[in-house]
Amino acid sequence: MGLLVDVNLLSSDSKEYIEISVPASSEPINYRGEYHYRSGSTKQLLQGPALTHFLLDRTRTKWDAMPVDGVEFRDLDKESFDIFRREAKKSGRMTVQDLAMTNEELLDNLNLTVNGKLTRAAVLLFHRKPERWFGGAYVKIGFFGDGPDLQYQDEIYGSLFIQADRVVELIYLKYFKARISYDGLIRVERYPIPKDAMREAVFNALMHSNYDSGVQIQIRIHEDLVLISNDCVFPANWTAETLMQRHRSEQYNPKIANAFFRAGYVEAWGRGIENMCKLCADYGVKTEYTVHPCDVMLEFKIPRLDASDKRPEKVTEKVTEKVTENQAIIIREMEKNPFVTAIGLAKILGISLRKTKENIKKLQQKGLIRRIGPDKGGHWQITKN
């Protein structure tokens, strides 16, 4: 096993005995091609994602830096690049010259290629269907209400930039109900969790997931509790307390994390969780991390509303126009790009052009959107209601 141990001849009560002193090892021990380590009083075999991480660490190679065979630059998704450029321009963390590069040059600038091949990070960040290579590369959201039974759910696929762009919006459009109050004549909407805190939690899960495990990110939403869990390989000696305190920034997927940083999604100093927890505390929401051997779970504990805090249902119905999920996405896309076409919306929604036009017509009938100018050359306007 490549170990050098002390063998000592000792005596006690006129009897001699042999002492073999084996020092504790900070790394797993290789025996006949298998790696073993001690956990408490038992010996464990290192296998699966933990073994992969150990071997990559021995070669000083990160998981997301490994090249992927069979994927070309032309296979990557234009919308994902558009999202990255839009957000990076807002953040100011990339120059105008950088954003004017070709997609291939941009990937090289972000260190997402190795010897002309795309890395795992590049595929996850910019391929429309990364789940072809990494089975768990999507997000599952489920609503459970007050009980243990699932009431409805969604699965969000696409590149990590598409998921980052859509998951949080979907939660607030479909899964959360805003508490309505009034400051004079101004309507105030208060959601169960601050949006910036939810965005930080979702982005962290997308960045730090162990996509080699094949298990998707899961978001369970209850009336007074939200659970976000993702598989991960935790840094050695880190605990749940480490996350809640000030800590250095250490990424399992540093290339993915760098792309998210360039897009302005996250900071690079390990302060995101600290800021998220403070934001929630000021909002009255408790946060708690639970660290398991292969995954981490974040809990948002939402305070229950008193009866005096609840507004009559009819008031909410008067001030809130109900829309479907697809209609909400249409409104969001029109806000981003008033010149978006019905064909473009159909591609984003993944439904037929006919159904897309039907949804647009219903939104016009509800008075939520209006067309300014002709069909060709005109644009969309979101109305005040």
C-alpha positions as a LaTeX table, in Angstrom:
\begin{tabular}{lrrr}
\hline
Residue & $x$ (\AA) & $y$ (\AA) & $z$ (\AA) \\
\hline
Met1 & 0.00 & 0.00 & 0.00 \\
Gly2 & 3.04 & 2.26 & $-0.13$ \\
Leu3 & 3.01 & 2.92 & 3.61 \\
Leu4 & 6.05 & 3.11 & 5.87 \\
Val5 & 5.10 & 2.20 & 9.43 \\
Asp6 & 6.98 & 1.79 & 12.70 \\
Val7 & 7.30 & $-1.73$ & 14.11 \\
Asn8 & 8.36 & $-1.64$ & 17.75 \\
Leu9 & 9.27 & $-4.39$ & 20.20 \\
Leu10 & 7.91 & $-3.41$ & 23.61 \\
Ser11 & 7.54 & $-5.14$ & 26.96 \\
Ser12 & 5.03 & $-4.99$ & 29.78 \\
Asp13 & 4.73 & $-7.15$ & 32.94 \\
Ser14 & 7.72 & $-9.23$ & 31.83 \\
Lys15 & 6.02 & $-9.98$ & 28.52 \\
Glu16 & 7.10 & $-8.78$ & 25.12 \\
Tyr17 & 4.76 & $-7.64$ & 22.36 \\
Ile18 & 4.91 & $-6.07$ & 18.92 \\
Glu19 & 3.46 & $-2.62$ & 18.28 \\
Ile20 & 2.73 & $-1.61$ & 14.66 \\
Ser21 & 2.12 & 2.13 & 14.53 \\
Val22 & 0.13 & 3.26 & 11.45 \\
Pro23 & $-0.25$ & 7.06 & 11.28 \\
Ala24 & $-3.55$ & 8.56 & 10.14 \\
Ser25 & $-3.61$ & 9.49 & 6.46 \\
Ser26 & $-5.11$ & 12.71 & 5.19 \\
Glu27 & $-5.80$ & 11.07 & 1.82 \\
Pro28 & $-7.49$ & 7.80 & 0.76 \\
Ile29 & $-5.16$ & 4.79 & 0.51 \\
Asn30 & $-4.75$ & 2.97 & $-2.81$ \\
Tyr31 & $-4.91$ & $-0.83$ & $-2.46$ \\
Arg32 & $-5.06$ & $-2.97$ & $-5.62$ \\
Gly33 & $-6.55$ & $-0.12$ & $-7.65$ \\
Glu34 & $-9.20$ & 0.79 & $-5.06$ \\
Tyr35 & $-9.13$ & 3.81 & $-2.76$ \\
His36 & $-10.09$ & 3.35 & 0.87 \\
Tyr37 & $-10.63$ & 5.81 & 3.69 \\
Arg38 & $-11.75$ & 5.69 & 7.30 \\
Ser39 & $-15.02$ & 7.24 & 8.46 \\
Gly40 & $-15.42$ & 7.03 & 12.22 \\
Ser41 & $-14.77$ & 3.43 & 13.23 \\
Thr42 & $-15.42$ & 1.92 & 9.79 \\
Lys43 & $-13.44$ & 1.64 & 6.56 \\
Gln44 & $-15.17$ & 2.96 & 3.45 \\
Leu45 & $-14.48$ & 2.45 & $-0.25$ \\
Leu46 & $-14.14$ & 5.66 & $-2.22$ \\
Gln47 & $-16.39$ & 5.43 & $-5.29$ \\
Gly48 & $-18.74$ & 7.32 & $-7.56$ \\
Pro49 & $-18.55$ & 11.15 & $-7.68$ \\
Ala50 & $-16.31$ & 11.28 & $-4.60$ \\
Leu51 & $-13.73$ & 9.06 & $-6.35$ \\
Thr52 & $-13.94$ & 11.15 & $-9.53$ \\
His53 & $-13.40$ & 14.32 & $-7.54$ \\
Phe54 & $-10.44$ & 12.79 & $-5.68$ \\
Leu55 & $-8.71$ & 11.65 & $-8.88$ \\
Leu56 & $-9.26$ & 15.00 & $-10.60$ \\
Asp57 & $-7.96$ & 16.77 & $-7.54$ \\
Arg58 & $-4.80$ & 14.64 & $-7.62$ \\
Thr59 & $-4.15$ & 15.89 & $-11.16$ \\
Arg60 & $-5.18$ & 19.46 & $-10.21$ \\
Thr61 & $-7.98$ & 19.33 & $-12.79$ \\
Lys62 & $-11.49$ & 20.57 & $-12.09$ \\
Trp63 & $-14.50$ & 18.56 & $-13.24$ \\
Asp64 & $-15.96$ & 21.30 & $-15.44$ \\
Ala65 & $-12.62$ & 21.82 & $-17.24$ \\
Met66 & $-12.63$ & 18.37 & $-18.85$ \\
Pro67 & $-13.28$ & 18.33 & $-22.64$ \\
Val68 & $-16.40$ & 16.74 & $-24.15$ \\
Asp69 & $-16.18$ & 14.69 & $-27.33$ \\
Gly70 & $-18.77$ & 14.94 & $-30.09$ \\
Val71 & $-19.87$ & 18.57 & $-29.53$ \\
Glu72 & $-18.96$ & 21.32 & $-32.01$ \\
Phe73 & $-19.13$ & 25.12 & $-31.74$ \\
Arg74 & $-21.99$ & 25.18 & $-34.24$ \\
Asp75 & $-24.06$ & 22.97 & $-31.89$ \\
Leu76 & $-24.28$ & 25.66 & $-29.22$ \\
Asp77 & $-27.36$ & 27.80 & $-28.65$ \\
Lys78 & $-27.65$ & 31.38 & $-29.95$ \\
Glu79 & $-30.18$ & 32.44 & $-27.30$ \\
Ser80 & $-27.79$ & 31.40 & $-24.52$ \\
Phe81 & $-25.06$ & 33.61 & $-25.98$ \\
Asp82 & $-27.58$ & 36.45 & $-26.30$ \\
Ile83 & $-28.53$ & 36.12 & $-22.63$ \\
Phe84 & $-24.87$ & 36.11 & $-21.56$ \\
Arg85 & $-24.01$ & 39.18 & $-23.64$ \\
Arg86 & $-27.09$ & 41.05 & $-22.38$ \\
Glu87 & $-26.31$ & 40.36 & $-18.72$ \\
Ala88 & $-22.54$ & 40.89 & $-19.08$ \\
Lys89 & $-23.20$ & 44.27 & $-20.68$ \\
Lys90 & $-25.43$ & 45.23 & $-17.72$ \\
Ser91 & $-22.82$ & 44.10 & $-15.19$ \\
Gly92 & $-19.96$ & 45.93 & $-16.91$ \\
Arg93 & $-17.64$ & 43.01 & $-16.18$ \\
Met94 & $-16.74$ & 42.54 & $-19.82$ \\
Thr95 & $-15.68$ & 45.20 & $-22.27$ \\
Val96 & $-17.57$ & 46.17 & $-25.41$ \\
Gln97 & $-14.73$ & 44.65 & $-27.44$ \\
Asp98 & $-15.07$ & 41.35 & $-25.57$ \\
Leu99 & $-18.81$ & 41.18 & $-26.23$ \\
Ala100 & $-18.26$ & 41.93 & $-29.93$ \\
Met101 & $-16.21$ & 38.75 & $-30.35$ \\
Thr102 & $-17.51$ & 35.76 & $-32.25$ \\
Asn103 & $-19.01$ & 33.00 & $-30.10$ \\
Glu104 & $-15.93$ & 30.86 & $-30.64$ \\
Glu105 & $-13.61$ & 33.69 & $-29.59$ \\
Leu106 & $-15.80$ & 34.44 & $-26.58$ \\
Leu107 & $-15.57$ & 30.84 & $-25.35$ \\
Asp108 & $-11.82$ & 30.93 & $-25.72$ \\
Asn109 & $-11.69$ & 34.23 & $-23.83$ \\
Leu110 & $-13.68$ & 32.62 & $-20.98$ \\
Asn111 & $-11.27$ & 29.63 & $-20.95$ \\
Leu112 & $-14.07$ & 27.26 & $-21.91$ \\
Thr113 & $-12.08$ & 25.34 & $-24.52$ \\
Val114 & $-9.19$ & 22.86 & $-24.28$ \\
Asn115 & $-7.09$ & 22.19 & $-27.36$ \\
Gly116 & $-9.94$ & 23.26 & $-29.61$ \\
Lys117 & $-12.53$ & 21.14 & $-27.77$ \\
Leu118 & $-15.46$ & 22.40 & $-25.73$ \\
Thr119 & $-15.27$ & 21.80 & $-21.99$ \\
Arg120 & $-18.05$ & 20.42 & $-19.84$ \\
Ala121 & $-18.61$ & 23.98 & $-18.60$ \\
Ala122 & $-19.10$ & 25.25 & $-22.16$ \\
Val123 & $-21.68$ & 22.55 & $-22.93$ \\
Leu124 & $-23.60$ & 23.19 & $-19.71$ \\
Leu125 & $-23.55$ & 26.95 & $-20.13$ \\
Phe126 & $-24.34$ & 27.26 & $-23.83$ \\
His127 & $-25.86$ & 24.03 & $-25.21$ \\
Arg128 & $-29.64$ & 23.90 & $-25.57$ \\
Lys129 & $-29.81$ & 20.29 & $-24.32$ \\
Pro130 & $-26.94$ & 19.66 & $-21.88$ \\
Glu131 & $-28.94$ & 16.80 & $-20.35$ \\
Arg132 & $-27.85$ & 14.66 & $-23.32$ \\
Trp133 & $-24.43$ & 14.45 & $-21.65$ \\
Phe134 & $-25.33$ & 15.20 & $-18.04$ \\
Gly135 & $-28.64$ & 13.62 & $-17.09$ \\
Gly136 & $-29.41$ & 15.90 & $-14.16$ \\
Ala137 & $-28.74$ & 19.21 & $-15.90$ \\
Tyr138 & $-32.20$ & 20.68 & $-15.36$ \\
Val139 & $-34.38$ & 22.06 & $-12.55$ \\
Lys140 & $-37.53$ & 20.46 & $-11.14$ \\
Ile141 & $-40.00$ & 22.65 & $-9.24$ \\
Gly142 & $-42.89$ & 21.13 & $-7.29$ \\
Phe143 & $-45.72$ & 22.76 & $-5.32$ \\
Phe144 & $-46.91$ & 20.87 & $-2.23$ \\
Gly145 & $-49.04$ & 23.48 & $-0.47$ \\
Asp146 & $-49.77$ & 22.57 & 3.16 \\
Gly147 & $-49.42$ & 18.80 & 2.79 \\
Pro148 & $-46.93$ & 16.14 & 1.66 \\
Asp149 & $-48.62$ & 15.47 & $-1.70$ \\
Leu150 & $-47.41$ & 17.05 & $-4.92$ \\
Gln151 & $-50.06$ & 19.31 & $-6.47$ \\
Tyr152 & $-48.29$ & 20.44 & $-9.65$ \\
Gln153 & $-44.76$ & 20.73 & $-11.01$ \\
Asp154 & $-42.53$ & 22.05 & $-13.79$ \\
Glu155 & $-39.23$ & 20.94 & $-15.28$ \\
Ile156 & $-37.01$ & 23.67 & $-16.73$ \\
Tyr157 & $-34.53$ & 22.52 & $-19.39$ \\
Gly158 & $-31.97$ & 24.37 & $-21.46$ \\
Ser159 & $-28.50$ & 25.78 & $-20.97$ \\
Leu160 & $-27.57$ & 27.04 & $-17.51$ \\
Phe161 & $-28.02$ & 30.60 & $-18.76$ \\
Ile162 & $-31.54$ & 29.78 & $-19.95$ \\
Gln163 & $-32.33$ & 28.09 & $-16.63$ \\
Ala164 & $-30.91$ & 31.04 & $-14.70$ \\
Asp165 & $-33.03$ & 33.39 & $-16.83$ \\
Arg166 & $-36.29$ & 31.48 & $-16.32$ \\
Val167 & $-36.38$ & 29.55 & $-13.05$ \\
Val168 & $-36.72$ & 32.50 & $-10.66$ \\
Glu169 & $-39.24$ & 34.27 & $-12.90$ \\
Leu170 & $-41.37$ & 31.12 & $-13.10$ \\
Ile171 & $-41.37$ & 30.74 & $-9.31$ \\
Tyr172 & $-42.65$ & 34.28 & $-8.81$ \\
Leu173 & $-45.13$ & 34.18 & $-11.68$ \\
Lys174 & $-46.66$ & 30.76 & $-10.99$ \\
Tyr175 & $-45.73$ & 29.40 & $-7.56$ \\
Phe176 & $-45.71$ & 32.39 & $-5.20$ \\
Lys177 & $-48.71$ & 34.46 & $-4.21$ \\
Ala178 & $-48.03$ & 38.08 & $-3.34$ \\
Arg179 & $-49.64$ & 39.59 & $-0.27$ \\
Ile180 & $-51.43$ & 42.74 & $-1.41$ \\
Ser181 & $-51.44$ & 45.91 & 0.68 \\
Tyr182 & $-51.91$ & 49.59 & $-0.09$ \\
Asp183 & $-49.88$ & 52.67 & 0.66 \\
Gly184 & $-52.52$ & 55.27 & $-0.06$ \\
Leu185 & $-53.59$ & 54.57 & $-3.64$ \\
Ile186 & $-50.43$ & 52.62 & $-4.47$ \\
Arg187 & $-50.69$ & 48.84 & $-4.49$ \\
Val188 & $-47.79$ & 47.08 & $-2.74$ \\
Glu189 & $-47.03$ & 43.40 & $-3.46$ \\
Arg190 & $-44.98$ & 41.44 & $-0.91$ \\
Tyr191 & $-43.82$ & 37.97 & $-1.93$ \\
Pro192 & $-42.94$ & 35.26 & 0.63 \\
Ile193 & $-39.18$ & 35.51 & $-0.06$ \\
Pro194 & $-37.14$ & 38.48 & $-1.34$ \\
Lys195 & $-36.49$ & 37.98 & $-5.03$ \\
Asp196 & $-32.78$ & 38.80 & $-4.75$ \\
Ala197 & $-32.40$ & 36.10 & $-2.09$ \\
Met198 & $-34.16$ & 33.51 & $-4.23$ \\
Arg199 & $-32.02$ & 34.48 & $-7.21$ \\
Glu200 & $-28.82$ & 34.00 & $-5.17$ \\
Ala201 & $-29.99$ & 30.58 & $-3.96$ \\
Val202 & $-30.92$ & 29.35 & $-7.46$ \\
Phe203 & $-27.72$ & 30.68 & $-9.04$ \\
Asn204 & $-25.62$ & 28.99 & $-6.33$ \\
Ala205 & $-27.34$ & 25.67 & $-6.99$ \\
Leu206 & $-26.76$ & 26.00 & $-10.75$ \\
Met207 & $-23.09$ & 26.92 & $-10.28$ \\
His208 & $-22.06$ & 24.38 & $-7.67$ \\
Ser209 & $-24.08$ & 21.30 & $-8.66$ \\
Asn210 & $-22.32$ & 18.01 & $-9.26$ \\
Tyr211 & $-23.77$ & 17.35 & $-12.71$ \\
Asp212 & $-21.96$ & 14.03 & $-12.89$ \\
Ser213 & $-24.43$ & 12.56 & $-10.37$ \\
Gly214 & $-27.38$ & 12.60 & $-12.79$ \\
Val215 & $-29.69$ & 14.13 & $-10.13$ \\
Gln216 & $-31.48$ & 17.35 & $-11.04$ \\
Ile217 & $-31.77$ & 20.46 & $-8.84$ \\
Gln218 & $-35.01$ & 20.17 & $-6.87$ \\
Ile219 & $-37.11$ & 23.04 & $-5.51$ \\
Arg220 & $-39.99$ & 22.06 & $-3.17$ \\
Ile221 & $-42.46$ & 24.84 & $-2.42$ \\
His222 & $-44.83$ & 24.64 & 0.55 \\
Glu223 & $-47.04$ & 27.34 & 2.05 \\
Asp224 & $-44.49$ & 28.20 & 4.74 \\
Leu225 & $-41.33$ & 26.48 & 3.51 \\
Val226 & $-39.15$ & 26.39 & 0.39 \\
Leu227 & $-36.45$ & 23.72 & 0.01 \\
Ile228 & $-33.71$ & 23.93 & $-2.62$ \\
Ser229 & $-31.38$ & 20.94 & $-2.91$ \\
Asn230 & $-28.60$ & 20.02 & $-5.30$ \\
Asp231 & $-25.95$ & 17.31 & $-5.43$ \\
Cys232 & $-22.48$ & 18.64 & $-4.71$ \\
Val233 & $-18.98$ & 17.72 & $-3.64$ \\
Phe234 & $-18.37$ & 19.81 & $-0.54$ \\
Pro235 & $-14.87$ & 21.21 & 0.19 \\
Ala236 & $-13.02$ & 19.18 & 2.82 \\
Asn237 & $-13.77$ & 20.15 & 6.42 \\
Trp238 & $-16.61$ & 22.48 & 5.43 \\
Thr239 & $-19.88$ & 22.29 & 7.37 \\
Ala240 & $-23.27$ & 23.98 & 7.24 \\
Glu241 & $-21.90$ & 26.50 & 9.76 \\
Thr242 & $-19.11$ & 27.36 & 7.31 \\
Leu243 & $-21.68$ & 28.44 & 4.72 \\
Met244 & $-23.53$ & 30.66 & 7.16 \\
Gln245 & $-20.34$ & 32.45 & 8.21 \\
Arg246 & $-17.86$ & 34.49 & 6.21 \\
His247 & $-15.81$ & 32.11 & 4.09 \\
Arg248 & $-13.50$ & 32.11 & 1.11 \\
Ser249 & $-14.94$ & 31.55 & $-2.35$ \\
Glu250 & $-14.19$ & 27.95 & $-3.37$ \\
Gln251 & $-15.99$ & 26.54 & $-6.41$ \\
Tyr252 & $-16.47$ & 22.95 & $-7.49$ \\
Asn253 & $-17.12$ & 24.28 & $-11.02$ \\
Pro254 & $-14.83$ & 27.35 & $-11.26$ \\
Lys255 & $-15.31$ & 27.85 & $-15.02$ \\
Ile256 & $-19.10$ & 27.89 & $-14.65$ \\
Ala257 & $-18.75$ & 30.22 & $-11.66$ \\
Asn258 & $-16.51$ & 32.58 & $-13.65$ \\
Ala259 & $-19.06$ & 32.78 & $-16.49$ \\
Phe260 & $-21.82$ & 33.54 & $-13.97$ \\
Phe261 & $-19.59$ & 36.21 & $-12.40$ \\
Arg262 & $-18.93$ & 37.81 & $-15.81$ \\
Ala263 & $-22.68$ & 37.88 & $-16.40$ \\
Gly264 & $-23.16$ & 39.73 & $-13.11$ \\
Tyr265 & $-25.16$ & 36.93 & $-11.51$ \\
Val266 & $-22.87$ & 36.44 & $-8.50$ \\
Glu267 & $-19.97$ & 37.97 & $-6.58$ \\
Ala268 & $-16.54$ & 36.36 & $-6.38$ \\
Trp269 & $-15.71$ & 36.82 & $-2.71$ \\
Gly270 & $-17.91$ & 34.23 & $-1.00$ \\
Arg271 & $-20.27$ & 36.97 & 0.26 \\
Gly272 & $-23.38$ & 35.92 & $-1.64$ \\
Ile273 & $-24.74$ & 33.57 & 1.03 \\
Glu274 & $-23.98$ & 36.06 & 3.79 \\
Asn275 & $-25.87$ & 38.79 & 1.93 \\
Met276 & $-28.75$ & 36.41 & 1.14 \\
Cys277 & $-29.15$ & 35.41 & 4.80 \\
Lys278 & $-29.09$ & 39.03 & 5.94 \\
Leu279 & $-31.66$ & 40.01 & 3.32 \\
Cys280 & $-33.96$ & 37.20 & 4.48 \\
Ala281 & $-33.47$ & 38.04 & 8.16 \\
Asp282 & $-34.49$ & 41.65 & 7.51 \\
Tyr283 & $-37.53$ & 40.28 & 5.65 \\
Gly284 & $-38.50$ & 37.96 & 8.54 \\
Val285 & $-37.53$ & 34.74 & 6.70 \\
Lys286 & $-35.21$ & 32.23 & 8.39 \\
Thr287 & $-32.56$ & 30.41 & 6.33 \\
Glu288 & $-30.88$ & 27.12 & 7.23 \\
Tyr289 & $-28.42$ & 24.86 & 5.39 \\
Thr290 & $-28.25$ & 21.09 & 5.82 \\
Val291 & $-25.16$ & 19.34 & 4.45 \\
His292 & $-25.39$ & 15.65 & 3.54 \\
Pro293 & $-22.53$ & 13.48 & 2.19 \\
Cys294 & $-23.50$ & 14.08 & $-1.46$ \\
Asp295 & $-25.86$ & 17.06 & $-1.46$ \\
Val296 & $-26.73$ & 20.30 & 0.26 \\
Met297 & $-30.22$ & 21.61 & 1.09 \\
Leu298 & $-31.25$ & 25.20 & 1.76 \\
Glu299 & $-34.43$ & 25.92 & 3.70 \\
Phe300 & $-36.36$ & 29.17 & 3.57 \\
Lys301 & $-38.74$ & 29.21 & 6.55 \\
Ile302 & $-41.57$ & 31.60 & 5.78 \\
Pro303 & $-43.60$ & 33.07 & 8.68 \\
Arg304 & $-47.29$ & 32.29 & 8.60 \\
Leu305 & $-49.64$ & 35.23 & 8.03 \\
Asp306 & $-52.02$ & 36.20 & 10.82 \\
Ala307 & $-55.68$ & 36.31 & 9.91 \\
Ser308 & $-55.50$ & 40.10 & 10.20 \\
Asp309 & $-52.80$ & 40.18 & 7.51 \\
Lys310 & $-54.83$ & 38.36 & 4.89 \\
Arg311 & $-56.79$ & 40.41 & 2.41 \\
Pro312 & $-60.18$ & 39.26 & 1.12 \\
Glu313 & $-59.85$ & 37.05 & $-1.96$ \\
Lys314 & $-62.17$ & 39.28 & $-3.98$ \\
Val315 & $-59.82$ & 42.27 & $-3.55$ \\
Thr316 & $-56.92$ & 40.26 & $-4.99$ \\
Glu317 & $-59.04$ & 39.20 & $-7.92$ \\
Lys318 & $-59.96$ & 42.81 & $-8.66$ \\
Val319 & $-56.40$ & 44.08 & $-8.76$ \\
Thr320 & $-54.63$ & 41.05 & $-10.24$ \\
Glu321 & $-55.36$ & 39.91 & $-13.80$ \\
Lys322 & $-54.90$ & 36.14 & $-14.02$ \\
Val323 & $-52.66$ & 34.86 & $-16.81$ \\
Thr324 & $-51.34$ & 31.42 & $-17.73$ \\
Glu325 & $-47.67$ & 30.48 & $-17.48$ \\
Asn326 & $-47.18$ & 30.84 & $-21.24$ \\
Gln327 & $-48.89$ & 34.24 & $-21.22$ \\
Ala328 & $-46.66$ & 35.39 & $-18.37$ \\
Ile329 & $-43.59$ & 34.33 & $-20.36$ \\
Ile330 & $-44.91$ & 36.24 & $-23.39$ \\
Ile331 & $-45.25$ & 39.41 & $-21.30$ \\
Arg332 & $-41.75$ & 38.96 & $-19.91$ \\
Glu333 & $-40.24$ & 38.45 & $-23.39$ \\
Met334 & $-42.09$ & 41.50 & $-24.74$ \\
Glu335 & $-40.70$ & 43.57 & $-21.87$ \\
Lys336 & $-37.19$ & 42.44 & $-22.79$ \\
Asn337 & $-37.67$ & 42.87 & $-26.53$ \\
Pro338 & $-40.70$ & 44.90 & $-27.71$ \\
Phe339 & $-39.91$ & 43.89 & $-31.31$ \\
Val340 & $-40.10$ & 40.13 & $-30.64$ \\
Thr341 & $-42.16$ & 38.26 & $-33.24$ \\
Ala342 & $-44.82$ & 35.59 & $-32.77$ \\
Ile343 & $-42.48$ & 33.10 & $-34.45$ \\
Gly344 & $-39.73$ & 33.99 & $-31.98$ \\
Leu345 & $-42.12$ & 33.63 & $-29.05$ \\
Ala346 & $-43.28$ & 30.23 & $-30.33$ \\
Lys347 & $-39.67$ & 29.00 & $-30.32$ \\
Ile348 & $-39.10$ & 30.29 & $-26.78$ \\
Leu349 & $-42.32$ & 28.70 & $-25.50$ \\
Gly350 & $-41.85$ & 25.47 & $-27.39$ \\
Ile351 & $-45.44$ & 25.49 & $-28.68$ \\
Ser352 & $-47.05$ & 25.95 & $-32.08$ \\
Leu353 & $-47.34$ & 29.33 & $-33.79$ \\
Arg354 & $-51.15$ & 29.03 & $-33.73$ \\
Lys355 & $-51.26$ & 28.57 & $-29.94$ \\
Thr356 & $-48.79$ & 31.41 & $-29.48$ \\
Lys357 & $-51.01$ & 33.78 & $-31.50$ \\
Glu358 & $-54.04$ & 32.65 & $-29.45$ \\
Asn359 & $-52.23$ & 33.58 & $-26.22$ \\
Ile360 & $-51.19$ & 36.96 & $-27.65$ \\
Lys361 & $-54.81$ & 37.66 & $-28.63$ \\
Lys362 & $-56.05$ & 36.79 & $-25.13$ \\
Leu363 & $-53.50$ & 39.15 & $-23.58$ \\
Gln364 & $-54.70$ & 41.92 & $-25.91$ \\
Gln365 & $-58.31$ & 41.19 & $-24.95$ \\
Lys366 & $-57.38$ & 41.47 & $-21.27$ \\
Gly367 & $-55.81$ & 44.82 & $-21.96$ \\
Leu368 & $-52.37$ & 43.71 & $-20.77$ \\
Ile369 & $-50.55$ & 44.33 & $-24.06$ \\
Arg370 & $-51.14$ & 46.41 & $-27.18$ \\
Arg371 & $-49.61$ & 46.52 & $-30.63$ \\
Ile372 & $-48.04$ & 49.81 & $-31.65$ \\
Gly373 & $-47.68$ & 50.25 & $-35.40$ \\
Pro374 & $-48.16$ & 47.69 & $-38.22$ \\
Asp375 & $-47.49$ & 43.95 & $-38.04$ \\
Lys376 & $-44.19$ & 44.54 & $-39.81$ \\
Gly377 & $-42.08$ & 47.27 & $-38.25$ \\
Gly378 & $-44.29$ & 47.82 & $-35.21$ \\
His379 & $-43.64$ & 46.81 & $-31.59$ \\
Trp380 & $-45.37$ & 45.62 & $-28.42$ \\
Gln381 & $-46.25$ & 47.76 & $-25.42$ \\
Ile382 & $-47.07$ & 46.46 & $-21.93$ \\
Thr383 & $-49.97$ & 48.45 & $-20.50$ \\
Lys384 & $-50.02$ & 49.90 & $-16.98$ \\
Asn385 & $-52.54$ & 47.31 & $-15.73$ \\
\hline
\end{tabular}
